[in-house]
Short mmCIF file of C-alpha atoms in Angstrom, two decimals:
data_model
loop_
_atom_site.label_atom_id
_atom_site.label_comp_id
_atom_site.label_asym_id
_atom_site.label_seq_id
_atom_site.Cartn_x
_atom_site.Cartn_y
_atom_site.Cartn_z
CA MET A 604 -56.40 -28.28 -49.72
CA ASP A 605 -54.12 -27.07 -46.92
CA ARG A 606 -54.79 -29.51 -44.07
CA GLN A 607 -53.22 -27.10 -41.58
CA ALA A 608 -55.66 -24.28 -42.33
CA ARG A 609 -59.27 -23.68 -41.47
CA VAL A 610 -61.33 -24.24 -44.63
CA GLU A 611 -65.03 -24.05 -45.46
CA LEU A 612 -66.15 -26.05 -48.50
CA SER A 613 -69.59 -26.19 -50.07
CA THR A 614 -71.51 -27.27 -53.16
CA ALA A 615 -73.52 -24.04 -53.07
CA ALA A 616 -71.37 -22.30 -55.69
CA VAL A 617 -71.64 -24.96 -58.42
CA PRO A 618 -74.55 -25.78 -60.78
CA ALA A 619 -77.01 -28.35 -59.46
CA GLU A 620 -76.11 -30.94 -62.10
CA GLU A 621 -72.45 -30.79 -61.02
CA ALA A 622 -73.02 -30.69 -57.27
CA PHE A 623 -72.39 -34.34 -56.42
CA ALA A 624 -69.35 -34.70 -58.66
CA TYR A 625 -67.93 -31.62 -56.96
CA TRP A 626 -68.83 -33.06 -53.55
CA ARG A 627 -66.91 -36.23 -54.36
CA GLU A 628 -63.82 -34.11 -55.02
CA LEU A 629 -64.33 -32.21 -51.75
CA ILE A 630 -64.46 -35.31 -49.56
CA CYS A 631 -61.39 -36.76 -51.28
CA GLU A 632 -59.46 -33.55 -50.62
CA THR A 633 -60.61 -33.36 -47.01
CA PHE A 634 -60.23 -36.99 -45.96
CA VAL A 635 -58.75 -39.74 -48.19
CA GLN A 636 -59.49 -40.98 -51.70
CA LEU A 637 -63.11 -42.17 -51.75
CA ASN A 638 -65.92 -43.27 -54.04
CA ALA A 639 -69.38 -41.89 -53.30
CA ALA A 640 -72.92 -42.04 -54.66
CA PRO A 641 -76.15 -40.25 -53.65
CA VAL A 642 -78.97 -42.37 -52.27
CA THR A 643 -81.75 -40.39 -53.97
CA GLN A 644 -82.27 -38.55 -57.24
CA GLY A 645 -82.59 -34.79 -57.36
CA ALA A 646 -80.72 -31.86 -55.93
CA PHE A 647 -77.76 -32.50 -53.67
CA ALA A 648 -76.18 -30.14 -51.15
CA GLY A 649 -73.23 -30.58 -48.85
CA ARG A 650 -70.90 -28.49 -46.70
CA ILE A 651 -67.66 -29.15 -44.78
CA GLU A 652 -66.01 -27.02 -42.10
CA HIS A 653 -62.45 -28.21 -41.59
CA VAL A 654 -60.22 -27.03 -38.75
CA PRO A 655 -56.87 -28.43 -37.57
CA VAL A 656 -55.67 -28.82 -34.00
CA GLY A 657 -52.01 -29.57 -34.58
CA ARG A 658 -51.83 -32.89 -36.44
CA LEU A 659 -55.44 -33.65 -35.53
CA GLU A 660 -58.07 -32.69 -38.12
CA LEU A 661 -61.69 -31.96 -37.24
CA SER A 662 -64.26 -31.72 -40.05
CA THR A 663 -67.95 -30.98 -39.55
CA VAL A 664 -69.93 -32.47 -42.44
CA VAL A 665 -73.52 -31.52 -43.28
CA ALA A 666 -74.93 -33.23 -46.36
CA ALA A 667 -77.74 -35.15 -48.00
CA GLY A 668 -77.89 -38.94 -47.98
CA GLN A 669 -75.08 -40.87 -49.66
CA VAL A 670 -72.96 -44.01 -49.61
CA VAL A 671 -69.19 -43.52 -49.31
CA ARG A 672 -66.65 -46.28 -49.98
CA ARG A 673 -62.93 -46.66 -49.46
CA THR A 674 -61.93 -49.46 -51.84
CA ARG A 675 -58.82 -51.61 -52.18
CA SER A 676 -57.90 -49.94 -55.46
CA LEU A 677 -58.07 -46.48 -53.88
CA ILE A 678 -55.98 -47.66 -50.93
CA ALA A 679 -53.33 -49.06 -53.29
CA ARG A 680 -52.99 -45.69 -55.03
CA SER A 681 -52.26 -43.67 -51.88
CA GLY A 682 -50.01 -43.85 -48.85
CA ASP A 683 -52.55 -42.35 -46.44
CA GLU A 684 -52.58 -44.01 -43.03
CA TYR A 685 -55.22 -42.41 -40.85
CA LEU A 686 -57.47 -43.47 -38.03
CA LEU A 687 -60.80 -41.70 -38.36
CA ALA A 688 -63.77 -41.44 -36.04
CA SER A 689 -67.25 -40.34 -37.06
CA ILE A 690 -69.25 -38.61 -34.33
CA GLN A 691 -72.91 -38.41 -35.25
CA LEU A 692 -74.47 -35.03 -34.46
CA GLN A 693 -77.78 -35.27 -36.35
CA GLY A 694 -79.48 -37.96 -38.40
CA ARG A 695 -78.26 -41.52 -38.57
CA GLY A 696 -75.20 -43.21 -40.02
CA LEU A 697 -73.69 -46.64 -40.49
CA VAL A 698 -70.00 -47.56 -40.48
CA GLU A 699 -68.91 -50.91 -41.98
CA GLN A 700 -65.37 -52.29 -41.71
CA ASP A 701 -63.64 -55.54 -40.77
CA GLU A 702 -66.93 -57.49 -41.11
CA ARG A 703 -68.68 -55.34 -38.48
CA ARG A 704 -71.41 -52.69 -38.63
CA ALA A 705 -71.77 -49.77 -36.23
CA GLU A 706 -75.08 -47.91 -36.24
CA LEU A 707 -74.75 -44.28 -35.21
CA ARG A 708 -77.34 -41.97 -33.72
CA ALA A 709 -76.77 -38.51 -32.29
CA GLY A 710 -74.01 -38.69 -29.67
CA ASP A 711 -72.49 -41.95 -30.96
CA MET A 712 -69.09 -42.44 -32.55
CA ALA A 713 -67.22 -45.20 -34.36
CA PHE A 714 -63.66 -45.66 -35.65
CA TYR A 715 -62.49 -46.73 -39.10
CA ASP A 716 -59.02 -47.18 -40.60
CA SER A 717 -58.01 -45.73 -43.98
CA THR A 718 -55.61 -48.63 -44.70
CA ARG A 719 -58.48 -51.12 -45.14
CA PRO A 720 -61.75 -50.96 -47.10
CA TYR A 721 -64.73 -49.36 -45.37
CA THR A 722 -68.22 -48.11 -46.22
CA LEU A 723 -70.24 -45.25 -44.71
CA HIS A 724 -74.03 -45.18 -45.22
CA PHE A 725 -76.32 -42.20 -44.72
CA ASP A 726 -79.94 -42.75 -45.77
CA GLU A 727 -80.99 -39.16 -45.20
CA ARG A 728 -79.59 -35.72 -44.46
CA PHE A 729 -77.07 -35.83 -41.62
CA ARG A 730 -74.58 -33.80 -39.63
CA GLN A 731 -71.39 -35.41 -38.42
CA LEU A 732 -68.00 -34.52 -36.93
CA VAL A 733 -65.10 -36.50 -38.38
CA VAL A 734 -61.92 -36.74 -36.30
CA GLN A 735 -58.87 -37.68 -38.37
CA VAL A 736 -55.33 -38.33 -37.14
CA PRO A 737 -52.24 -40.04 -38.61
CA LYS A 738 -52.01 -43.55 -37.18
CA ARG A 739 -48.37 -42.99 -36.24
CA ASP A 740 -49.47 -40.35 -33.70
CA LEU A 741 -51.54 -42.80 -31.66
CA ALA A 742 -50.46 -45.58 -29.33
CA VAL A 743 -52.48 -48.04 -31.42
CA ARG A 744 -50.77 -50.60 -33.66
CA ASP A 745 -53.51 -53.06 -34.64
CA THR A 746 -56.89 -51.41 -35.24
CA ARG A 747 -58.81 -54.48 -36.39
CA ARG A 748 -60.48 -55.00 -33.02
CA LEU A 749 -61.71 -51.44 -32.58
CA THR A 750 -63.20 -50.45 -35.94
CA ALA A 751 -66.96 -50.26 -36.61
CA ARG A 752 -67.95 -50.51 -32.95
CA THR A 753 -70.43 -48.02 -31.56
CA LEU A 754 -69.18 -45.84 -28.70
CA GLY A 755 -71.27 -43.30 -26.88
CA ARG A 756 -74.50 -43.65 -24.96
CA GLY A 757 -74.37 -45.33 -21.58
CA GLY A 758 -70.69 -46.22 -21.37
CA PRO A 759 -67.37 -44.70 -20.33
CA GLY A 760 -66.75 -43.69 -23.95
CA GLN A 761 -69.64 -41.24 -23.92
CA VAL A 762 -67.38 -38.37 -22.78
CA VAL A 763 -65.26 -38.65 -25.95
CA PRO A 764 -67.82 -37.36 -28.49
CA ALA A 765 -68.65 -34.46 -26.18
CA PHE A 766 -64.98 -33.51 -25.82
CA PHE A 767 -64.26 -33.50 -29.54
CA THR A 768 -67.47 -31.64 -30.37
CA SER A 769 -66.47 -28.91 -27.90
CA LEU A 770 -62.90 -28.94 -29.22
CA ALA A 771 -64.12 -28.40 -32.79
CA ASP A 772 -66.30 -25.47 -31.71
CA ALA A 773 -63.41 -23.90 -29.79
CA ALA A 774 -60.98 -24.39 -32.68
CA LYS A 775 -63.36 -22.67 -35.09
CA ALA A 776 -63.66 -19.71 -32.72
CA ASN A 777 -59.93 -19.39 -31.95
CA PRO A 778 -57.53 -22.10 -33.18
CA HIS A 779 -54.59 -20.69 -31.19
CA THR A 780 -56.23 -21.46 -27.86
CA THR A 781 -56.77 -25.15 -28.69
CA ALA A 782 -53.21 -26.08 -29.74
CA PRO A 783 -52.13 -26.90 -26.12
CA LEU A 784 -54.98 -29.42 -25.95
CA LEU A 785 -53.49 -31.65 -28.65
CA PRO A 786 -51.71 -34.08 -26.24
CA HIS A 787 -54.93 -34.44 -24.23
CA ALA A 788 -56.96 -35.00 -27.41
CA LEU A 789 -54.57 -37.71 -28.63
CA GLY A 790 -54.59 -39.38 -25.23
CA LEU A 791 -58.37 -39.36 -25.09
CA LEU A 792 -58.60 -40.72 -28.62
CA SER A 793 -56.24 -43.56 -27.66
CA ALA A 794 -58.40 -44.28 -24.61
CA ALA A 795 -61.52 -44.33 -26.80
CA ALA A 796 -59.78 -46.80 -29.11
CA SER A 797 -59.13 -49.02 -26.08
CA PHE A 798 -62.81 -48.87 -25.12
CA ALA A 799 -63.82 -49.74 -28.68
CA ALA A 800 -61.44 -52.72 -28.71
CA ARG A 801 -63.05 -53.92 -25.48
CA ASP A 802 -59.77 -53.42 -23.62
CA GLU A 803 -59.70 -51.41 -20.43
CA PRO A 804 -57.27 -48.49 -20.66
CA ALA A 805 -54.71 -47.95 -17.94
CA PRO A 806 -56.70 -46.91 -14.85
CA ASP A 807 -53.87 -44.84 -13.39
CA PRO A 808 -54.06 -41.21 -14.66
CA VAL A 809 -50.47 -40.59 -13.55
CA GLN A 810 -49.25 -43.39 -15.80
CA ALA A 811 -51.35 -42.03 -18.67
CA LEU A 812 -49.74 -38.60 -18.23
CA VAL A 813 -46.24 -40.12 -18.14
CA ARG A 814 -47.02 -42.00 -21.31
CA GLU A 815 -48.16 -38.88 -23.18
CA ARG A 816 -45.11 -36.92 -22.01
CA ALA A 817 -42.78 -39.72 -23.05
CA LEU A 818 -44.36 -40.08 -26.50
CA ALA A 819 -44.20 -36.33 -27.07
CA PHE A 820 -40.51 -36.26 -26.10
CA ILE A 821 -39.74 -39.21 -28.38
CA ARG A 822 -41.44 -37.55 -31.36
CA ARG A 823 -39.56 -34.28 -30.77
CA ASN A 824 -36.19 -36.03 -30.55
CA LEU A 825 -36.38 -38.79 -33.14
CA GLY A 826 -33.34 -37.39 -34.95
CA ASP A 827 -31.07 -38.07 -31.98
CA PRO A 828 -29.30 -41.44 -32.51
CA GLY A 829 -28.69 -41.58 -28.75
CA LEU A 830 -32.37 -41.43 -27.85
CA ASP A 831 -32.96 -44.17 -25.28
CA VAL A 832 -34.81 -44.99 -22.10
CA ASP A 833 -32.45 -42.92 -19.93
CA LEU A 834 -33.01 -39.75 -21.97
CA VAL A 835 -36.77 -40.26 -22.00
CA ALA A 836 -36.89 -41.01 -18.27
CA GLY A 837 -34.81 -37.91 -17.48
CA ALA A 838 -37.00 -35.67 -19.63
CA CYS A 839 -40.15 -37.00 -17.96
CA ARG A 840 -38.56 -36.96 -14.47
CA VAL A 841 -39.46 -40.55 -13.78
CA SER A 842 -37.42 -43.70 -13.17
CA ARG A 843 -36.49 -46.25 -15.82
CA ARG A 844 -38.63 -48.73 -13.95
CA THR A 845 -41.69 -46.49 -14.26
CA LEU A 846 -41.18 -46.14 -18.01
CA TYR A 847 -40.79 -49.89 -18.41
CA ARG A 848 -44.04 -50.41 -16.50
CA VAL A 849 -45.95 -47.79 -18.52
CA PHE A 850 -44.85 -49.22 -21.89
CA THR A 851 -44.97 -52.93 -21.06
CA PRO A 852 -48.27 -53.45 -22.96
CA ASP A 853 -46.60 -52.06 -26.12
CA GLY A 854 -43.53 -54.26 -25.95
CA GLY A 855 -41.36 -51.84 -23.99
CA ILE A 856 -39.98 -48.33 -24.40
CA ALA A 857 -37.24 -49.36 -26.86
CA THR A 858 -39.81 -51.05 -29.07
CA GLN A 859 -41.96 -47.93 -28.97
CA ILE A 860 -39.03 -45.72 -30.00
CA ARG A 861 -38.22 -48.05 -32.89
CA ARG A 862 -41.84 -48.15 -34.10
CA ILE A 863 -42.25 -44.38 -33.99
CA ARG A 864 -38.96 -43.90 -35.85
CA LEU A 865 -39.93 -46.36 -38.57
CA ASP A 866 -43.49 -45.05 -38.90
CA ARG A 867 -42.08 -41.55 -39.34
CA ALA A 868 -39.54 -42.79 -41.88
CA ARG A 869 -42.20 -44.57 -43.91
CA ALA A 870 -44.36 -41.44 -43.97
CA MET A 871 -41.39 -39.32 -45.08
CA LEU A 872 -40.51 -41.77 -47.87
CA LEU A 873 -44.00 -41.36 -49.30
CA GLU A 874 -44.37 -37.63 -48.67
CA HIS A 875 -40.91 -36.67 -50.00
CA PRO A 876 -40.15 -38.94 -52.97
CA ASP A 877 -37.08 -36.92 -54.00
CA ARG A 878 -35.38 -36.93 -50.61
CA PRO A 879 -32.49 -39.43 -50.37
CA VAL A 880 -33.11 -42.48 -48.24
CA ALA A 881 -29.91 -41.77 -46.29
CA ALA A 882 -31.20 -38.30 -45.36
CA ILE A 883 -34.49 -39.73 -44.13
CA ALA A 884 -32.63 -42.35 -42.10
CA ALA A 885 -30.57 -39.61 -40.42
CA LEU A 886 -33.62 -37.45 -39.71
CA CYS A 887 -35.23 -40.45 -37.98
CA GLY A 888 -32.22 -41.14 -35.75
CA TYR A 889 -30.31 -43.81 -37.66
CA ASP A 890 -26.56 -43.24 -37.80
CA SER A 891 -26.08 -45.74 -40.65
CA GLU A 892 -28.14 -46.34 -43.78
CA SER A 893 -27.53 -50.10 -43.60
CA GLY A 894 -28.92 -50.25 -40.06
CA PHE A 895 -31.97 -48.31 -41.21
CA HIS A 896 -32.53 -50.73 -44.11
CA ARG A 897 -32.37 -53.76 -41.80
CA ALA A 898 -34.76 -52.25 -39.26
CA PHE A 899 -37.20 -51.08 -41.95
CA ARG A 900 -37.30 -54.46 -43.66
CA ALA A 901 -37.75 -56.29 -40.36
CA GLU A 902 -40.69 -54.05 -39.43
CA PHE A 903 -42.53 -53.74 -42.76
CA GLY A 904 -41.32 -56.71 -44.83
CA MET A 905 -39.96 -54.48 -47.59
CA THR A 906 -37.05 -52.15 -48.23
CA PRO A 907 -37.40 -48.36 -48.06
CA ARG A 908 -37.15 -48.20 -51.86
CA GLU A 909 -39.86 -50.82 -52.32
CA CYS A 910 -42.08 -48.85 -49.94
CA ARG A 911 -41.52 -45.65 -51.92
CA ASP A 912 -42.08 -47.35 -55.28
CA GLY A 913 -45.15 -49.26 -54.11
CA THR A 914 -43.54 -52.65 -54.75
CA ARG A 915 -42.61 -55.56 -52.53
CA GLY A 916 -39.66 -57.88 -52.93
CA GLN A 917 -40.26 -61.56 -53.47
#
């Protein structure tokens, strides 16, 4: 499936006895590799409307009851690193991850991380919007505190499900008009992650805007070995001191640049297995392959080749 295209998928065109097996293939193509089982015997029907907004993917799922699992063996066979959020539109759902359970009713949402096992339960027919984004695109490093926590009714996070529901509707009607909203969507998703982790996001909207501008500039210019705080500050028209203050919770602006570079490099190693490591290092702003190897090993505990081969040095 082309993740950058609008796609409608359905079990309607296959024989009834093959419907759930076909559905299992559809959800694996749309999201990540998953196991699934129906909760009742008899006919099964399901439909997915998938629409991208830049790197963000929005999928509206309407289906009969089922249990969906992301297992350790499936995780080991793929390099997918996504943060996902289920927004319940109709029916009820349950998200389990990191020894927590989030019960979802209409208007609720909960996060889960594709790099660790999770389970989704639906006891009856449901309708849900799934928001999916590469983890490297969010200002969130450790997701263990925010997964499987209910967001929605009665709290500051209640505006997030409404925003993404409206964004999905707008993207289906005219995807070209929603592309400029991507930075706002990523910022709001990061804020929702902060709410879920029980951390208050930065209260200053000016600082939040500076942060989004800085991250966007860094991502666009990762290939420049000279990318540093001065370049980012100049592009955002703020002082070095302001940037330091905005990125202090993340370890500083230099740390953020290094993390984004290395996250991008790791993704490219997995997505382009035939591309030389030296070429990937250069595309991510490293002017020497040896320097790239040292930084990669320090960050991930393995060499670029071990990452690509799915092995880890002793």
